[in-house]
mmCIF file of N, CA and C in Angstrom:
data_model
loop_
_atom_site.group_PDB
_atom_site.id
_atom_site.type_symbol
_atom_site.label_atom_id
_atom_site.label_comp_id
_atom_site.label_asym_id
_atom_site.label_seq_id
_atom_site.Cartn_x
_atom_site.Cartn_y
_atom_site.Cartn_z
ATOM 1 N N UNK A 1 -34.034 -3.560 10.239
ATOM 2 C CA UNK A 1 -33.778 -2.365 9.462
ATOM 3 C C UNK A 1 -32.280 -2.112 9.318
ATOM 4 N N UNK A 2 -31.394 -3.155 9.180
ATOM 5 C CA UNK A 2 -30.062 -3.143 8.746
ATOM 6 C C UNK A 2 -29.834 -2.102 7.850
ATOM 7 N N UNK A 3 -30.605 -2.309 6.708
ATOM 8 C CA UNK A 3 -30.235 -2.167 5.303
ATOM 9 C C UNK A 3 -30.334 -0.323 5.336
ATOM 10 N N UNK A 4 -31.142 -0.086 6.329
ATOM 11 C CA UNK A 4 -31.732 1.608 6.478
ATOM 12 C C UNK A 4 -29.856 1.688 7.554
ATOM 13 N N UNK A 5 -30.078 1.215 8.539
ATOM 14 C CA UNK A 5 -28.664 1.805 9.077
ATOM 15 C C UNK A 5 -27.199 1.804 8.197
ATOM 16 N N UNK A 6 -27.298 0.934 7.219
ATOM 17 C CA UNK A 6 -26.401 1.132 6.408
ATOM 18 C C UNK A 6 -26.375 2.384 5.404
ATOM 19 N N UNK A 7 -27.455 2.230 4.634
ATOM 20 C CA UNK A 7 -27.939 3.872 4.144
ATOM 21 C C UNK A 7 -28.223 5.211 4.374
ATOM 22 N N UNK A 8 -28.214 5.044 5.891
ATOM 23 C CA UNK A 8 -27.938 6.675 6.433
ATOM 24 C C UNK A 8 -26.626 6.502 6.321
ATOM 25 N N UNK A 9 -25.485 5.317 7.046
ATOM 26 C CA UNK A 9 -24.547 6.024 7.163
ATOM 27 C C UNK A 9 -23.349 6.115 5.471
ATOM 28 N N UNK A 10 -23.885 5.374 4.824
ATOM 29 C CA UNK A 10 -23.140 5.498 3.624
ATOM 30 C C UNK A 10 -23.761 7.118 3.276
ATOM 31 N N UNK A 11 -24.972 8.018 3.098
ATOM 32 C CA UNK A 11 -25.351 8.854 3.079
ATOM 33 C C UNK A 11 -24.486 9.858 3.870
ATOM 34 N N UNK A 12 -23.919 9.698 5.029
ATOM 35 C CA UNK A 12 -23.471 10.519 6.036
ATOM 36 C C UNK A 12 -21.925 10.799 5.824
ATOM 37 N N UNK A 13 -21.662 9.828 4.902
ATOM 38 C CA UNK A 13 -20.010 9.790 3.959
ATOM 39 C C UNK A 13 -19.641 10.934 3.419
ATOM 40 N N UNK A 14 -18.820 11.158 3.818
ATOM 41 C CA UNK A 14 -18.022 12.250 2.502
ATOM 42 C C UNK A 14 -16.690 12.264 2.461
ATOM 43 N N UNK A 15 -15.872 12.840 1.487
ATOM 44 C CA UNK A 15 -14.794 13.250 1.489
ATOM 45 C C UNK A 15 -14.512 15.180 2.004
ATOM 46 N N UNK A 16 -13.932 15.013 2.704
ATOM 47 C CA UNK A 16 -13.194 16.224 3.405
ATOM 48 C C UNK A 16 -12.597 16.614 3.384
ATOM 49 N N UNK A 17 -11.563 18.048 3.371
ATOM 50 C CA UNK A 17 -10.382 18.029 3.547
ATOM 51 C C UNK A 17 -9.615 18.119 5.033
ATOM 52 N N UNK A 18 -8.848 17.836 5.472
ATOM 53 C CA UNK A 18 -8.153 17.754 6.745
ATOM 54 C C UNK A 18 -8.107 18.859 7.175
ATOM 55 N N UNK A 19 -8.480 20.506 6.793
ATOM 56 C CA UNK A 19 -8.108 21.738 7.535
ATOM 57 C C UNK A 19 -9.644 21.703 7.691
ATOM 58 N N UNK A 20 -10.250 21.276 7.358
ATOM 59 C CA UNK A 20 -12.154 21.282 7.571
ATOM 60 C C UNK A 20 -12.395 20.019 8.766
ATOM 61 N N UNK A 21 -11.949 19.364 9.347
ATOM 62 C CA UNK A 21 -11.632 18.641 10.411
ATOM 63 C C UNK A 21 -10.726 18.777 11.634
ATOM 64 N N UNK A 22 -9.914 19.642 11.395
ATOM 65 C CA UNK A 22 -9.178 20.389 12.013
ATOM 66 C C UNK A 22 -9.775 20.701 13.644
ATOM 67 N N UNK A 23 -10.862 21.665 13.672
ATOM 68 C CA UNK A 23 -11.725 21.653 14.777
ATOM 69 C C UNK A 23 -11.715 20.397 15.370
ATOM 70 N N UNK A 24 -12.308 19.983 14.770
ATOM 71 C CA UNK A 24 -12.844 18.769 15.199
ATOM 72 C C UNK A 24 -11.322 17.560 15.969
ATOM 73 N N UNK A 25 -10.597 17.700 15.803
ATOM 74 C CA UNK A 25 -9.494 17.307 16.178
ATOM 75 C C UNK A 25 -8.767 17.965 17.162
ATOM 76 N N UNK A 26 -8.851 19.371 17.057
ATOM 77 C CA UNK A 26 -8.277 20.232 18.361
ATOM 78 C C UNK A 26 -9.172 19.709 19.406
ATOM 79 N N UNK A 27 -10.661 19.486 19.176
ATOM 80 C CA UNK A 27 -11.441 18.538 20.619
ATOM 81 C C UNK A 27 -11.146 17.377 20.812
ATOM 82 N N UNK A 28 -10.194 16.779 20.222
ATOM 83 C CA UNK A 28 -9.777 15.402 20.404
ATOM 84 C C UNK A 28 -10.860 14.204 19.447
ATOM 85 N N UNK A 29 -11.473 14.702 18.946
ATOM 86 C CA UNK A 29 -12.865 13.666 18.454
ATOM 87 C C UNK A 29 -12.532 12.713 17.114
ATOM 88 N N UNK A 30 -11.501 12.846 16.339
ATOM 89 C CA UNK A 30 -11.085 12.357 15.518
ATOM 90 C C UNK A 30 -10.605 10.761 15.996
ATOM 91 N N UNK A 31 -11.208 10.161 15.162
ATOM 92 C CA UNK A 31 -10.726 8.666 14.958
ATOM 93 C C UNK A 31 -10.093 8.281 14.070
ATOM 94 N N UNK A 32 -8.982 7.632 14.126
ATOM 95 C CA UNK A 32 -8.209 7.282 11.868
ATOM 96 C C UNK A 32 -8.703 5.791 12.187
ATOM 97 N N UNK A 33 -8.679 5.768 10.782
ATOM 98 C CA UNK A 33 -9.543 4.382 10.576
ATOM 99 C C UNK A 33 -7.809 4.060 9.277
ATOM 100 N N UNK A 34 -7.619 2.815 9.920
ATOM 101 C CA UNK A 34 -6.797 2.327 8.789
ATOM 102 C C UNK A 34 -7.267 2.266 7.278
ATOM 103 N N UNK A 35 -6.404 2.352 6.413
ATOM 104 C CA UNK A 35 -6.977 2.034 5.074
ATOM 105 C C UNK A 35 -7.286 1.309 4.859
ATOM 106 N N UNK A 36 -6.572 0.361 5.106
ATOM 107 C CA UNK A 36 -7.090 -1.225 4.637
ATOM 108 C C UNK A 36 -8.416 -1.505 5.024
ATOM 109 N N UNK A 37 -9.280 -0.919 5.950
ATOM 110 C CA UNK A 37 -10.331 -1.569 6.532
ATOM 111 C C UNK A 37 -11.630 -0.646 6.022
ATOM 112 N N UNK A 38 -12.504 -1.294 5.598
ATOM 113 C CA UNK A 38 -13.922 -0.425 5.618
ATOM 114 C C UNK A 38 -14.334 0.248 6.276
ATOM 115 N N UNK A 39 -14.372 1.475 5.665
ATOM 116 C CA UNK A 39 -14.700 2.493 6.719
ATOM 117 C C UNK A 39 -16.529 2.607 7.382
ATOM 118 N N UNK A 40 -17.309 1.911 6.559
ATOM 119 C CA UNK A 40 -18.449 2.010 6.629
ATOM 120 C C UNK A 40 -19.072 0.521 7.483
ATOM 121 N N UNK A 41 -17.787 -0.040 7.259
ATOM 122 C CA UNK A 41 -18.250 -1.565 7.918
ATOM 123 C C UNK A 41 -17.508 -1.226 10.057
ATOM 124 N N UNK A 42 -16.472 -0.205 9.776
ATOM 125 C CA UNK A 42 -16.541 -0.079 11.040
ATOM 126 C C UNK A 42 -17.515 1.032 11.970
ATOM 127 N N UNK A 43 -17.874 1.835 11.278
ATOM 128 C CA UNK A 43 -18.970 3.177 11.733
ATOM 129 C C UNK A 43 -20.262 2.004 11.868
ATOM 130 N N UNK A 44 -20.120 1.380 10.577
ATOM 131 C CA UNK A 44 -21.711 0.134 11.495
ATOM 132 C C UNK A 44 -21.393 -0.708 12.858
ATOM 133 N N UNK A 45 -20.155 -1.030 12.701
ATOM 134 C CA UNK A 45 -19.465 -2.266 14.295
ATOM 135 C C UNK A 45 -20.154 -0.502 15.551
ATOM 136 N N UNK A 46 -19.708 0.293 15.489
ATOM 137 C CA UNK A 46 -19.440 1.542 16.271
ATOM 138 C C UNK A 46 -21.011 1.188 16.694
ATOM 139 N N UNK A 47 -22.029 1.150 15.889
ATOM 140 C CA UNK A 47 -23.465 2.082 16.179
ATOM 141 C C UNK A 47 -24.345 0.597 16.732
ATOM 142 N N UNK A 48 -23.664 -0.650 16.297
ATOM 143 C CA UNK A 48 -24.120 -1.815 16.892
ATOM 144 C C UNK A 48 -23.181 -1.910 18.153
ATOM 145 N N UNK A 49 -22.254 -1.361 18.658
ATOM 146 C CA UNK A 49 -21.597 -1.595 19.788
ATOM 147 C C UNK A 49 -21.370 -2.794 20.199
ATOM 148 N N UNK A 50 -20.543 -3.203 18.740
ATOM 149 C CA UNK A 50 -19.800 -4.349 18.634
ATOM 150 C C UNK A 50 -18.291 -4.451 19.063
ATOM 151 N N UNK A 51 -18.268 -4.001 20.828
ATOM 152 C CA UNK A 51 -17.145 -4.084 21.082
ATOM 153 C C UNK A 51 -15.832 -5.043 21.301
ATOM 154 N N UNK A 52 -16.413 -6.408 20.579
ATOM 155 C CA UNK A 52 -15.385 -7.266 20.412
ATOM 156 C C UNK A 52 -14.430 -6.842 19.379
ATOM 157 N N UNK A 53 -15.232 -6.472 17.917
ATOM 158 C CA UNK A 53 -14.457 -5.822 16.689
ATOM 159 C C UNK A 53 -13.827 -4.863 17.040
ATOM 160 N N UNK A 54 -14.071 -3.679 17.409
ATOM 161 C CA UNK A 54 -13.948 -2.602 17.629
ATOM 162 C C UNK A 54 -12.682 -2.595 18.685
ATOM 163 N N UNK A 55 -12.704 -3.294 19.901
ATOM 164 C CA UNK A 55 -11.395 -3.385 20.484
ATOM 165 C C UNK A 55 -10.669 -4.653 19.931
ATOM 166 N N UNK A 56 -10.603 -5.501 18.996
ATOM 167 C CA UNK A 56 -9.682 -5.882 17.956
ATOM 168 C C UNK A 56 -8.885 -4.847 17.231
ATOM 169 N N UNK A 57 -9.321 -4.024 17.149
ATOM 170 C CA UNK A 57 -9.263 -2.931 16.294
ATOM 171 C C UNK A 57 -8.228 -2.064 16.818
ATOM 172 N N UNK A 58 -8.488 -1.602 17.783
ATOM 173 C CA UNK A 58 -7.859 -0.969 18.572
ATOM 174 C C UNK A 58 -6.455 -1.613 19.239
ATOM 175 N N UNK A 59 -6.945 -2.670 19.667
ATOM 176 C CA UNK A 59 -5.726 -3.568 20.064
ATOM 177 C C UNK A 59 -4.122 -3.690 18.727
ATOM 178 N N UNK A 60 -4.809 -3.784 17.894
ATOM 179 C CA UNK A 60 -4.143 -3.791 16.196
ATOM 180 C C UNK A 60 -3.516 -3.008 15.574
ATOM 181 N N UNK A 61 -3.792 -1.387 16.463
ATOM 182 C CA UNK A 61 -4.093 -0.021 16.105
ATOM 183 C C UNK A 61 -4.084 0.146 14.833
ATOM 184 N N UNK A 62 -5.102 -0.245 14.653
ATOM 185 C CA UNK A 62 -5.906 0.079 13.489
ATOM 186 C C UNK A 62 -6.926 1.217 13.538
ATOM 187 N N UNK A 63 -7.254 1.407 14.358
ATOM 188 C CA UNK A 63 -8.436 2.417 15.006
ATOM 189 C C UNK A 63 -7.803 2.859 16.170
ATOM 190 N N UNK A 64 -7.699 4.218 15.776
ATOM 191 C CA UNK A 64 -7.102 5.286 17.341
ATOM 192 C C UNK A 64 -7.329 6.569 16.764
ATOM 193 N N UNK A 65 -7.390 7.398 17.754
ATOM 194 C CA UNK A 65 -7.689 9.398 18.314
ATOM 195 C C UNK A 65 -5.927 9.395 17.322
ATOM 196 N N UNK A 66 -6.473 10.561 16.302
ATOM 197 C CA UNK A 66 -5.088 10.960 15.063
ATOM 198 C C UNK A 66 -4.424 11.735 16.438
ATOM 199 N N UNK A 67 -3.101 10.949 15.933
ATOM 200 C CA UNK A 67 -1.877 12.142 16.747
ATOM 201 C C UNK A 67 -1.751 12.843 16.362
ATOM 202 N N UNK A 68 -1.271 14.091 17.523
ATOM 203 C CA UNK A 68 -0.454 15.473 16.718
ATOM 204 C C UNK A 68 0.719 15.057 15.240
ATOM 205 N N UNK A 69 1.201 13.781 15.381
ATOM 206 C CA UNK A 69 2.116 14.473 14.353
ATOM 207 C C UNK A 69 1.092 13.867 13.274
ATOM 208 N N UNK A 70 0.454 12.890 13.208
ATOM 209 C CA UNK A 70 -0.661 12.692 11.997
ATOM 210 C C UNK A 70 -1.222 14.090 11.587
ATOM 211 N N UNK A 71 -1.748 14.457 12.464
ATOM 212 C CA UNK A 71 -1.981 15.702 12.255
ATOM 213 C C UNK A 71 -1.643 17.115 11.404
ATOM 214 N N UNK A 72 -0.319 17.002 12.420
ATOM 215 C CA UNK A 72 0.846 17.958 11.294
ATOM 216 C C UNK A 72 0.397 17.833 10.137
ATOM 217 N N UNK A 73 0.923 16.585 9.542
ATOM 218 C CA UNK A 73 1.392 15.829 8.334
ATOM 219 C C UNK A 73 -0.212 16.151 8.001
ATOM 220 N N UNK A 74 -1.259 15.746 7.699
ATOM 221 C CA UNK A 74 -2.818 15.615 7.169
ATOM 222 C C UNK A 74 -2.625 17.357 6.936
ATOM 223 N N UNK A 75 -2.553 18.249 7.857
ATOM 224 C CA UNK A 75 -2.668 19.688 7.666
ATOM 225 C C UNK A 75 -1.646 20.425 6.507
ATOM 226 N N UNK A 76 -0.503 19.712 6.916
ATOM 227 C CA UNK A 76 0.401 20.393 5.719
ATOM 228 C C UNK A 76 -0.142 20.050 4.671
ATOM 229 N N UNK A 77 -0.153 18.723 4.334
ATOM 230 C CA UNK A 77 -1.233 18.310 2.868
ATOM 231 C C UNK A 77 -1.978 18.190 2.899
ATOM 232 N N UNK A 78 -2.909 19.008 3.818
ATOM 233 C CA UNK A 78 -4.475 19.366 3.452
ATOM 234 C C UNK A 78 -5.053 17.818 3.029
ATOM 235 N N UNK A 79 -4.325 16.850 3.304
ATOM 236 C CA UNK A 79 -5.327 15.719 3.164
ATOM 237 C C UNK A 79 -6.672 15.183 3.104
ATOM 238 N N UNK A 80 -6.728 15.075 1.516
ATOM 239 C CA UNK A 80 -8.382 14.735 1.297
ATOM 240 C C UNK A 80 -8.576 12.709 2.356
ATOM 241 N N UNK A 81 -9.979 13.337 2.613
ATOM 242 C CA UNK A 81 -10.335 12.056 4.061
ATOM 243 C C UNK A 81 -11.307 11.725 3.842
ATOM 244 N N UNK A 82 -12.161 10.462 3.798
ATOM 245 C CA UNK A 82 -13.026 9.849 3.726
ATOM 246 C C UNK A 82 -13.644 10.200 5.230
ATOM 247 N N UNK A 83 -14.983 10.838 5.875
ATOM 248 C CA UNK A 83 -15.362 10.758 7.014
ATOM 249 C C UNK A 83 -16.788 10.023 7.254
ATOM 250 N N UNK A 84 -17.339 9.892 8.134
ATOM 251 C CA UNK A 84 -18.400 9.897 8.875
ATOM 252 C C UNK A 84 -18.505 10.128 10.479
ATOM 253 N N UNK A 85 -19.956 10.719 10.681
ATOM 254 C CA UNK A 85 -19.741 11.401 11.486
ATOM 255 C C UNK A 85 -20.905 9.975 12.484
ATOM 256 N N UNK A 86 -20.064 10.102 13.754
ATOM 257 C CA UNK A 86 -20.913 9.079 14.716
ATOM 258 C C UNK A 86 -20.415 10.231 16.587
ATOM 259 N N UNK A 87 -21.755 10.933 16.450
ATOM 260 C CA UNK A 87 -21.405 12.400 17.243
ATOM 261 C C UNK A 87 -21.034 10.723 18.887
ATOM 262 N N UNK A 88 -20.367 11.502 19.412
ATOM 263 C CA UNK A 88 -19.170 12.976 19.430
ATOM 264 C C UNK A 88 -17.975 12.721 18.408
ATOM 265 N N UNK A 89 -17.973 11.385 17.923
ATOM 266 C CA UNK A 89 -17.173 10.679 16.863
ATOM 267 C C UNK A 89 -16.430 11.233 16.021
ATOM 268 N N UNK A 90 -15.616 11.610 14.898
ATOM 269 C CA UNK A 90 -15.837 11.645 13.503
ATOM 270 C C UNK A 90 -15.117 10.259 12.986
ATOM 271 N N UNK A 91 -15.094 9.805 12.482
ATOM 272 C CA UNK A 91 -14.048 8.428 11.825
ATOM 273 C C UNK A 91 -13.640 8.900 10.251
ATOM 274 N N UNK A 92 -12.009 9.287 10.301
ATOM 275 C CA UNK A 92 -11.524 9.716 8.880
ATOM 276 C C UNK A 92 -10.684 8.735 8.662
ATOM 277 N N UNK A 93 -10.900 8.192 7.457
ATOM 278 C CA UNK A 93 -9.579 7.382 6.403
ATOM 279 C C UNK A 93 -9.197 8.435 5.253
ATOM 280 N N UNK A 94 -7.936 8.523 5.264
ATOM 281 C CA UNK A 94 -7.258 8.867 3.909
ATOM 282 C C UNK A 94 -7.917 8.634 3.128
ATOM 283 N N UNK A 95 -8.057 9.333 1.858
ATOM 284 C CA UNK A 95 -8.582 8.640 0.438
ATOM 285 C C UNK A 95 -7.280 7.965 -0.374
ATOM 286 N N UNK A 96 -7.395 6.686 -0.993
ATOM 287 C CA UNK A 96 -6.615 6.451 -1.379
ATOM 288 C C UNK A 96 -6.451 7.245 -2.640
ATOM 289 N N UNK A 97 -4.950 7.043 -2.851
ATOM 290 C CA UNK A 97 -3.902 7.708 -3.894
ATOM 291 C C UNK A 97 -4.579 6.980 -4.989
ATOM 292 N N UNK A 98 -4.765 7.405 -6.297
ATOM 293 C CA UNK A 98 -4.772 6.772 -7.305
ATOM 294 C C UNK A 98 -4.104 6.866 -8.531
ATOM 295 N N UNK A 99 -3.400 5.910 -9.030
ATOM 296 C CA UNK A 99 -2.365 6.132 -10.378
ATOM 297 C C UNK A 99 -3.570 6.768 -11.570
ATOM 298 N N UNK A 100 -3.010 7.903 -12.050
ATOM 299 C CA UNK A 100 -3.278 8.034 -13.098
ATOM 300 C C UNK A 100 -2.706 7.792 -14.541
#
């Protein structure tokens, strides 16, 4: 049932803004997920507890708890974020910028 764990969590996606995560970050629960990397391909590594990827990841820091000054910075610009939620989890990427 891959195909179902993939579809809840693409379902469980949204975009956010960073003062609506906020909470969730004063508890420390925030994860940044690099841009470059799929955000949905790592929330699946997370729920298969594929901790070889996952501490690649980390090792890379590519995946780490947002710092205060990330923080700052996401709050002043209310930064729109790609999330999913993997409780006690959340995993946010930036949305990318797009040229108009």
């Amino acid at each position: 049932m891959q195909t179902d764990k993939t579809t809840n969590l693409n379902q469980q996606t949204a975009k956010i803004h960073w003062h609506e995560l906020q909470p969730h970050f004063a508890r420390g629960k925030v994860l940044y997920i690099d841009p470059d990397l799929d955000l949905l391909e790592v929330a699946q590594a997370m729920v298969q507890d594929n901790s070889r990827y996952i501490a690649a990841l980390i090792a890379q820091k590519r995946l780490y708890a947002v710092t205060e000054t990330q923080a700052r910075q996401f709050y002043q610009d209310n930064q729109l974020m790609w999330a999913v939620v993997l409780a006690p989890w959340v995993l946010a990427q930036p949305v990318a910028e797009t040229l108009q």
